[in-house]
Every structure is written in C-alpha cells, then in structure tokens.
C-alpha cells in the first residue's frame, strides 16, 4: 500500500471492496481476519460506516452489508453503461462462458487498476484482487487504455514512467507505439507472461462516451489455456459487448 495513504480512509474503502468480492453479509471478525486488522478497530470502523449510511447492521445476525447508498455512488459517471446492471451482466456473462477470471480496469496514473474482479471457476485459475495495480505501458488492460490516446500523450507517459522507474531496461516509446497501433487495429490486446509468470490476459475496451473515463475488460488465466482459446475468447467478448451496448 502507498505510504502516503491515510490509513483510515484506505481501510474504509477496503471494507467496501471486501463486500464487493464476497457479495454477502459478513461479521466483523471475518473482515478483520481477512485483512489482518485488530478486531476492535475494525468494529469501530464498521460502526462508523453504519452511522454514515454506507453499511447496514443486522443486530440479530450480527452481520454487516453495504447499503443502497453504496450502490448509488457514482452511477452518474457511466449512466448508460451501468443502467439495468449492464456492466455487471457483461462481467458475469464472460466469467460464466469462459470459467476464467474477469477484470474491469481503468487508468490510475501510470497504472491500470482493477476496479472489479470476478474470480475464475476453472480448477486451475488466476486469483486477482480488486485494487490491484498493473503497469499501464505493459499490461493488457493498460495497453488497451493507451489505444484511446494520441502518440504524443503516450510518449509523455513513457518518459514519465522511465524517469520514475529503476528498471534496468527502460520502455522504448517507438516500440510501444507500434504495439499500441497493432492493438488498436485488431481491437484487443494480449499480455503474455508480462506481469505474472505462466499467466496471460486478453483485454478489450468498453464503449464509452467522450466525456467518460475509458474502461477495459480482461479475461485472465493460465497462458496455455488462454492462447489455445484466444479466438474463442475474443469472439465471446466481442459478441457480449455488442449485445449489451448496441
């Protein structure tokens, strides 16, 4: 976790992300144990979220669950996409059709960050976490987000990344531009063994309005299986996106 984060603010968000992952009511002890936090401070934090209207407390079961206030937060940002649960429906459809882990990502500085994760159901699968940061310039979702930028912006991001990075081999801007052009032309990106060994991710952009922040979805899994199913998964993603967002 970043050192400059305010701990209480970070933990409040992590609690909400925990519920987004488990999708059920949970007691304080489960949340505390999941993060390795003291039970007393976790209980105080969750009571505060109840007072603010972001959690509901069931006194009989002694469990907490997010309130409708959480569900309504940010619905103005991507109104058409979120209406009638379209985005959730898309992610669940891809998860069910492939058995692979499915992610939703957006740019966060020099990273692509996972906003939502649906864990795979295959016996051997990728396990990813909400909030995970991946390099914007080399990850599959990151490269798809770059396809919405002009060459000048990508060069600036590359210079900024190379200045901030201690990597032995800096990113070559011209090679990156060629890769982004290929991704843009074919409509999807494949990140193979880039961030996690033996793991691959296939990413596509979601249709957004000019005023909306670009979003990418990705199907992640073991490299051998994803490469063998690349055409099938790409077709599944394209058909699902077209059906929901025409």
Short mmCIF file of C-alpha atoms in Angstrom, two decimals:
data_model
loop_
_atom_site.label_atom_id
_atom_site.label_comp_id
_atom_site.label_asym_id
_atom_site.label_seq_id
_atom_site.Cartn_x
_atom_site.Cartn_y
_atom_site.Cartn_z
CA UNK A 1 0.00 0.00 0.00
CA UNK A 2 1.21 3.52 -0.80
CA UNK A 3 2.94 5.20 2.15
CA UNK A 4 1.10 8.50 1.69
CA UNK A 5 -2.36 6.97 2.07
CA UNK A 6 -4.47 7.98 5.06
CA UNK A 7 -4.90 4.64 6.82
CA UNK A 8 -8.49 5.19 7.98
CA UNK A 9 -9.63 6.29 4.52
CA UNK A 10 -7.87 3.35 2.86
CA UNK A 11 -9.41 0.86 5.28
CA UNK A 12 -12.92 2.23 4.77
CA UNK A 13 -12.59 1.68 1.02
CA UNK A 14 -11.06 -1.77 1.55
CA UNK A 15 -14.08 -2.76 3.64
CA UNK A 16 -16.42 -1.83 0.79
CA UNK A 17 -14.21 -3.67 -1.71
CA UNK A 18 -14.28 -6.73 0.55
CA UNK A 19 -18.06 -6.85 0.30
CA UNK A 20 -17.88 -6.37 -3.46
CA UNK A 21 -15.75 -9.52 -3.55
CA UNK A 22 -17.67 -11.80 -1.16
CA UNK A 23 -21.14 -10.46 -2.12
CA UNK A 24 -22.86 -11.38 1.16
CA UNK A 25 -23.31 -10.16 4.69
CA UNK A 26 -20.30 -10.70 6.96
CA UNK A 27 -19.44 -10.28 10.66
CA UNK A 28 -16.68 -8.01 11.91
CA UNK A 29 -14.40 -10.94 12.69
CA UNK A 30 -14.38 -12.15 9.08
CA UNK A 31 -13.44 -8.72 7.76
CA UNK A 32 -10.75 -8.23 10.41
CA UNK A 33 -9.24 -11.66 9.84
CA UNK A 34 -9.26 -11.19 6.06
CA UNK A 35 -7.09 -8.08 6.30
CA UNK A 36 -5.21 -8.99 9.50
CA UNK A 37 -6.61 -5.96 11.34
CA UNK A 38 -7.36 -5.74 15.09
CA UNK A 39 -10.99 -6.73 15.76
CA UNK A 40 -11.61 -3.69 17.97
CA UNK A 41 -10.56 -1.07 15.42
CA UNK A 42 -12.34 -2.96 12.62
CA UNK A 43 -15.53 -2.96 14.67
CA UNK A 44 -15.21 0.78 15.31
CA UNK A 45 -14.62 1.45 11.61
CA UNK A 46 -17.65 -0.57 10.52
CA UNK A 47 -19.88 1.08 13.13
CA UNK A 48 -18.77 4.43 11.73
CA UNK A 49 -19.74 3.31 8.22
CA UNK A 50 -23.15 2.32 9.58
CA UNK A 51 -23.57 5.78 11.12
CA UNK A 52 -22.63 7.37 7.78
CA UNK A 53 -25.15 5.21 5.96
CA UNK A 54 -22.74 3.10 3.92
CA UNK A 55 -23.24 -0.17 5.81
CA UNK A 56 -26.35 -1.81 7.27
CA UNK A 57 -26.04 -3.75 10.55
CA UNK A 58 -28.25 -6.77 11.22
CA UNK A 59 -28.39 -6.88 15.03
CA UNK A 60 -29.90 -10.36 15.10
CA UNK A 61 -27.26 -11.99 12.91
CA UNK A 62 -24.55 -9.50 13.95
CA UNK A 63 -23.51 -9.07 10.34
CA UNK A 64 -22.89 -6.08 8.08
CA UNK A 65 -23.71 -5.49 4.42
CA UNK A 66 -23.37 -2.41 2.15
CA UNK A 67 -26.41 -0.14 1.96
CA UNK A 68 -28.25 1.24 -1.06
CA UNK A 69 -26.18 4.41 -0.64
CA UNK A 70 -23.12 2.46 -1.78
CA UNK A 71 -25.00 1.10 -4.80
CA UNK A 72 -25.94 4.63 -5.88
CA UNK A 73 -22.46 6.13 -5.55
CA UNK A 74 -21.02 7.10 -8.90
CA UNK A 75 -23.96 5.94 -11.01
CA UNK A 76 -23.78 9.32 -12.79
CA UNK A 77 -20.28 8.64 -14.10
CA UNK A 78 -21.22 5.93 -16.62
CA UNK A 79 -25.01 6.18 -16.61
CA UNK A 80 -25.90 4.26 -19.81
CA UNK A 81 -23.31 1.57 -19.09
CA UNK A 82 -24.49 0.99 -15.52
CA UNK A 83 -28.20 1.19 -16.27
CA UNK A 84 -30.09 -2.07 -15.75
CA UNK A 85 -26.89 -3.69 -14.46
CA UNK A 86 -25.36 -3.90 -17.95
CA UNK A 87 -21.77 -3.81 -16.77
CA UNK A 88 -22.25 -6.43 -14.06
CA UNK A 89 -24.19 -8.56 -16.52
CA UNK A 90 -21.32 -8.40 -19.02
CA UNK A 91 -18.67 -9.40 -16.49
CA UNK A 92 -20.77 -12.26 -15.15
CA UNK A 93 -21.55 -13.47 -18.66
CA UNK A 94 -17.88 -13.64 -19.60
CA UNK A 95 -16.99 -15.30 -16.30
CA UNK A 96 -19.68 -17.95 -16.83
CA UNK A 97 -18.87 -18.53 -20.51
CA UNK A 98 -15.11 -18.97 -20.05
CA UNK A 99 -14.60 -20.05 -16.44
CA UNK A 100 -11.70 -17.58 -16.37
CA UNK A 101 -11.06 -14.65 -14.05
CA UNK A 102 -12.62 -11.45 -15.44
CA UNK A 103 -11.48 -7.93 -14.56
CA UNK A 104 -12.67 -4.38 -15.14
CA UNK A 105 -9.87 -1.79 -15.24
CA UNK A 106 -9.27 1.94 -15.56
CA UNK A 107 -6.19 4.16 -15.65
CA UNK A 108 -4.72 5.31 -12.34
CA UNK A 109 -1.66 7.41 -13.07
CA UNK A 110 0.99 5.18 -14.66
CA UNK A 111 -1.03 2.07 -13.85
CA UNK A 112 -4.09 0.18 -14.92
CA UNK A 113 -6.11 -0.58 -11.79
CA UNK A 114 -8.65 -3.39 -11.33
CA UNK A 115 -11.97 -1.88 -10.28
CA UNK A 116 -13.84 -5.16 -10.19
CA UNK A 117 -12.75 -8.79 -10.25
CA UNK A 118 -14.80 -11.96 -10.78
CA UNK A 119 -12.70 -14.96 -9.83
CA UNK A 120 -12.42 -17.83 -12.28
CA UNK A 121 -14.22 -21.12 -11.74
CA UNK A 122 -11.79 -23.40 -13.60
CA UNK A 123 -9.83 -25.83 -11.42
CA UNK A 124 -6.56 -24.05 -12.28
CA UNK A 125 -7.19 -20.32 -12.45
CA UNK A 126 -5.83 -16.85 -11.83
CA UNK A 127 -6.72 -15.27 -8.49
CA UNK A 128 -6.69 -11.48 -8.71
CA UNK A 129 -7.69 -8.76 -6.27
CA UNK A 130 -9.76 -5.60 -6.57
CA UNK A 131 -7.49 -2.55 -6.44
CA UNK A 132 -4.50 -4.36 -7.98
CA UNK A 133 -2.23 -2.05 -9.99
CA UNK A 134 -0.66 -3.21 -13.24
CA UNK A 135 1.85 -1.25 -15.38
CA UNK A 136 -0.07 0.93 -17.82
CA UNK A 137 2.60 0.53 -20.51
CA UNK A 138 2.93 -3.25 -20.47
CA UNK A 139 -0.22 -4.87 -19.11
CA UNK A 140 -3.04 -5.98 -21.41
CA UNK A 141 -5.67 -3.69 -19.91
CA UNK A 142 -3.13 -0.87 -19.79
CA UNK A 143 -2.25 -1.18 -23.47
CA UNK A 144 -5.93 -1.11 -24.43
CA UNK A 145 -6.39 2.08 -22.41
CA UNK A 146 -3.41 3.53 -24.31
CA UNK A 147 -5.21 2.91 -27.62
CA UNK A 148 -7.50 5.82 -26.73
CA UNK A 149 -4.54 8.23 -26.50
CA UNK A 150 -2.58 10.03 -29.20
CA UNK A 151 1.09 9.32 -29.83
CA UNK A 152 2.24 12.49 -28.07
CA UNK A 153 0.45 11.55 -24.87
CA UNK A 154 1.88 8.03 -24.96
CA UNK A 155 5.41 9.41 -25.42
CA UNK A 156 4.93 11.72 -22.42
CA UNK A 157 3.72 8.81 -20.29
CA UNK A 158 6.70 6.74 -21.41
CA UNK A 159 9.16 9.47 -20.42
CA UNK A 160 7.43 9.89 -17.08
CA UNK A 161 7.49 6.14 -16.46
CA UNK A 162 11.18 5.79 -17.37
CA UNK A 163 12.11 8.68 -15.06
CA UNK A 164 10.18 7.16 -12.17
CA UNK A 165 11.30 3.58 -12.78
CA UNK A 166 14.50 1.88 -11.66
CA UNK A 167 14.09 -0.86 -14.27
CA UNK A 168 17.28 -1.95 -16.00
CA UNK A 169 15.61 -1.70 -19.41
CA UNK A 170 13.51 1.46 -19.94
CA UNK A 171 10.41 1.30 -22.13
CA UNK A 172 11.15 2.14 -25.75
CA UNK A 173 8.48 4.64 -26.83
CA UNK A 174 8.59 3.77 -30.52
CA UNK A 175 8.26 0.03 -29.88
CA UNK A 176 5.35 0.73 -27.53
CA UNK A 177 3.64 2.91 -30.15
CA UNK A 178 3.92 0.11 -32.70
CA UNK A 179 2.41 -2.36 -30.24
CA UNK A 180 -0.43 0.02 -29.34
CA UNK A 181 -1.15 0.58 -33.04
CA UNK A 182 -1.43 -3.19 -33.54
CA UNK A 183 -3.73 -3.50 -30.52
CA UNK A 184 -5.86 -0.62 -31.80
CA UNK A 185 -6.11 -2.19 -35.26
CA UNK A 186 -7.20 -5.65 -34.12
CA UNK A 187 -9.39 -4.40 -31.28
CA UNK A 188 -7.80 -6.29 -28.40
CA UNK A 189 -4.50 -6.77 -26.57
CA UNK A 190 -2.79 -9.91 -25.32
CA UNK A 191 -0.41 -9.66 -22.36
CA UNK A 192 1.51 -12.94 -22.09
CA UNK A 193 3.72 -13.67 -19.06
CA UNK A 194 4.29 -9.92 -18.70
CA UNK A 195 3.36 -9.37 -15.06
CA UNK A 196 2.72 -12.89 -13.72
CA UNK A 197 4.69 -15.92 -14.98
CA UNK A 198 2.63 -18.50 -16.90
CA UNK A 199 -0.36 -16.14 -16.96
CA UNK A 200 -1.98 -14.32 -19.86
CA UNK A 201 -4.69 -11.67 -20.15
CA UNK A 202 -6.82 -10.75 -23.16
CA UNK A 203 -8.19 -7.21 -22.94
CA UNK A 204 -10.74 -5.09 -24.81
CA UNK A 205 -12.14 -1.60 -24.43
CA UNK A 206 -15.71 -0.95 -23.42
CA UNK A 207 -17.74 1.58 -25.41
CA UNK A 208 -17.76 4.90 -23.55
CA UNK A 209 -18.81 8.44 -24.36
CA UNK A 210 -16.12 11.12 -24.97
CA UNK A 211 -16.78 12.61 -21.53
CA UNK A 212 -16.37 9.27 -19.75
CA UNK A 213 -13.19 7.70 -18.45
CA UNK A 214 -12.11 4.78 -20.69
CA UNK A 215 -12.64 1.32 -19.24
CA UNK A 216 -11.13 -2.01 -20.24
CA UNK A 217 -12.19 -5.55 -19.50
CA UNK A 218 -9.87 -8.52 -19.39
CA UNK A 219 -10.05 -12.29 -19.30
CA UNK A 220 -7.12 -13.71 -17.32
CA UNK A 221 -5.91 -17.26 -16.94
CA UNK A 222 -3.10 -19.74 -17.48
CA UNK A 223 -1.11 -18.95 -20.61
CA UNK A 224 -1.50 -22.33 -22.34
CA UNK A 225 -5.29 -22.30 -21.95
CA UNK A 226 -5.79 -18.69 -22.97
CA UNK A 227 -3.60 -18.94 -26.05
CA UNK A 228 -5.38 -22.14 -27.11
CA UNK A 229 -8.72 -20.37 -26.70
CA UNK A 230 -7.69 -16.90 -27.90
CA UNK A 231 -10.02 -16.75 -30.91
CA UNK A 232 -12.93 -18.23 -28.97
CA UNK A 233 -12.50 -15.81 -26.04
CA UNK A 234 -12.11 -12.81 -28.32
CA UNK A 235 -15.28 -13.74 -30.18
CA UNK A 236 -17.12 -14.26 -26.90
CA UNK A 237 -16.03 -10.84 -25.63
CA UNK A 238 -16.95 -9.07 -28.87
CA UNK A 239 -20.38 -10.70 -29.04
CA UNK A 240 -21.15 -9.97 -25.40
CA UNK A 241 -20.12 -6.32 -25.69
CA UNK A 242 -22.08 -5.81 -28.91
CA UNK A 243 -25.19 -7.46 -27.48
CA UNK A 244 -25.26 -5.33 -24.35
CA UNK A 245 -24.09 -1.97 -25.64
CA UNK A 246 -25.54 -1.65 -29.17
#
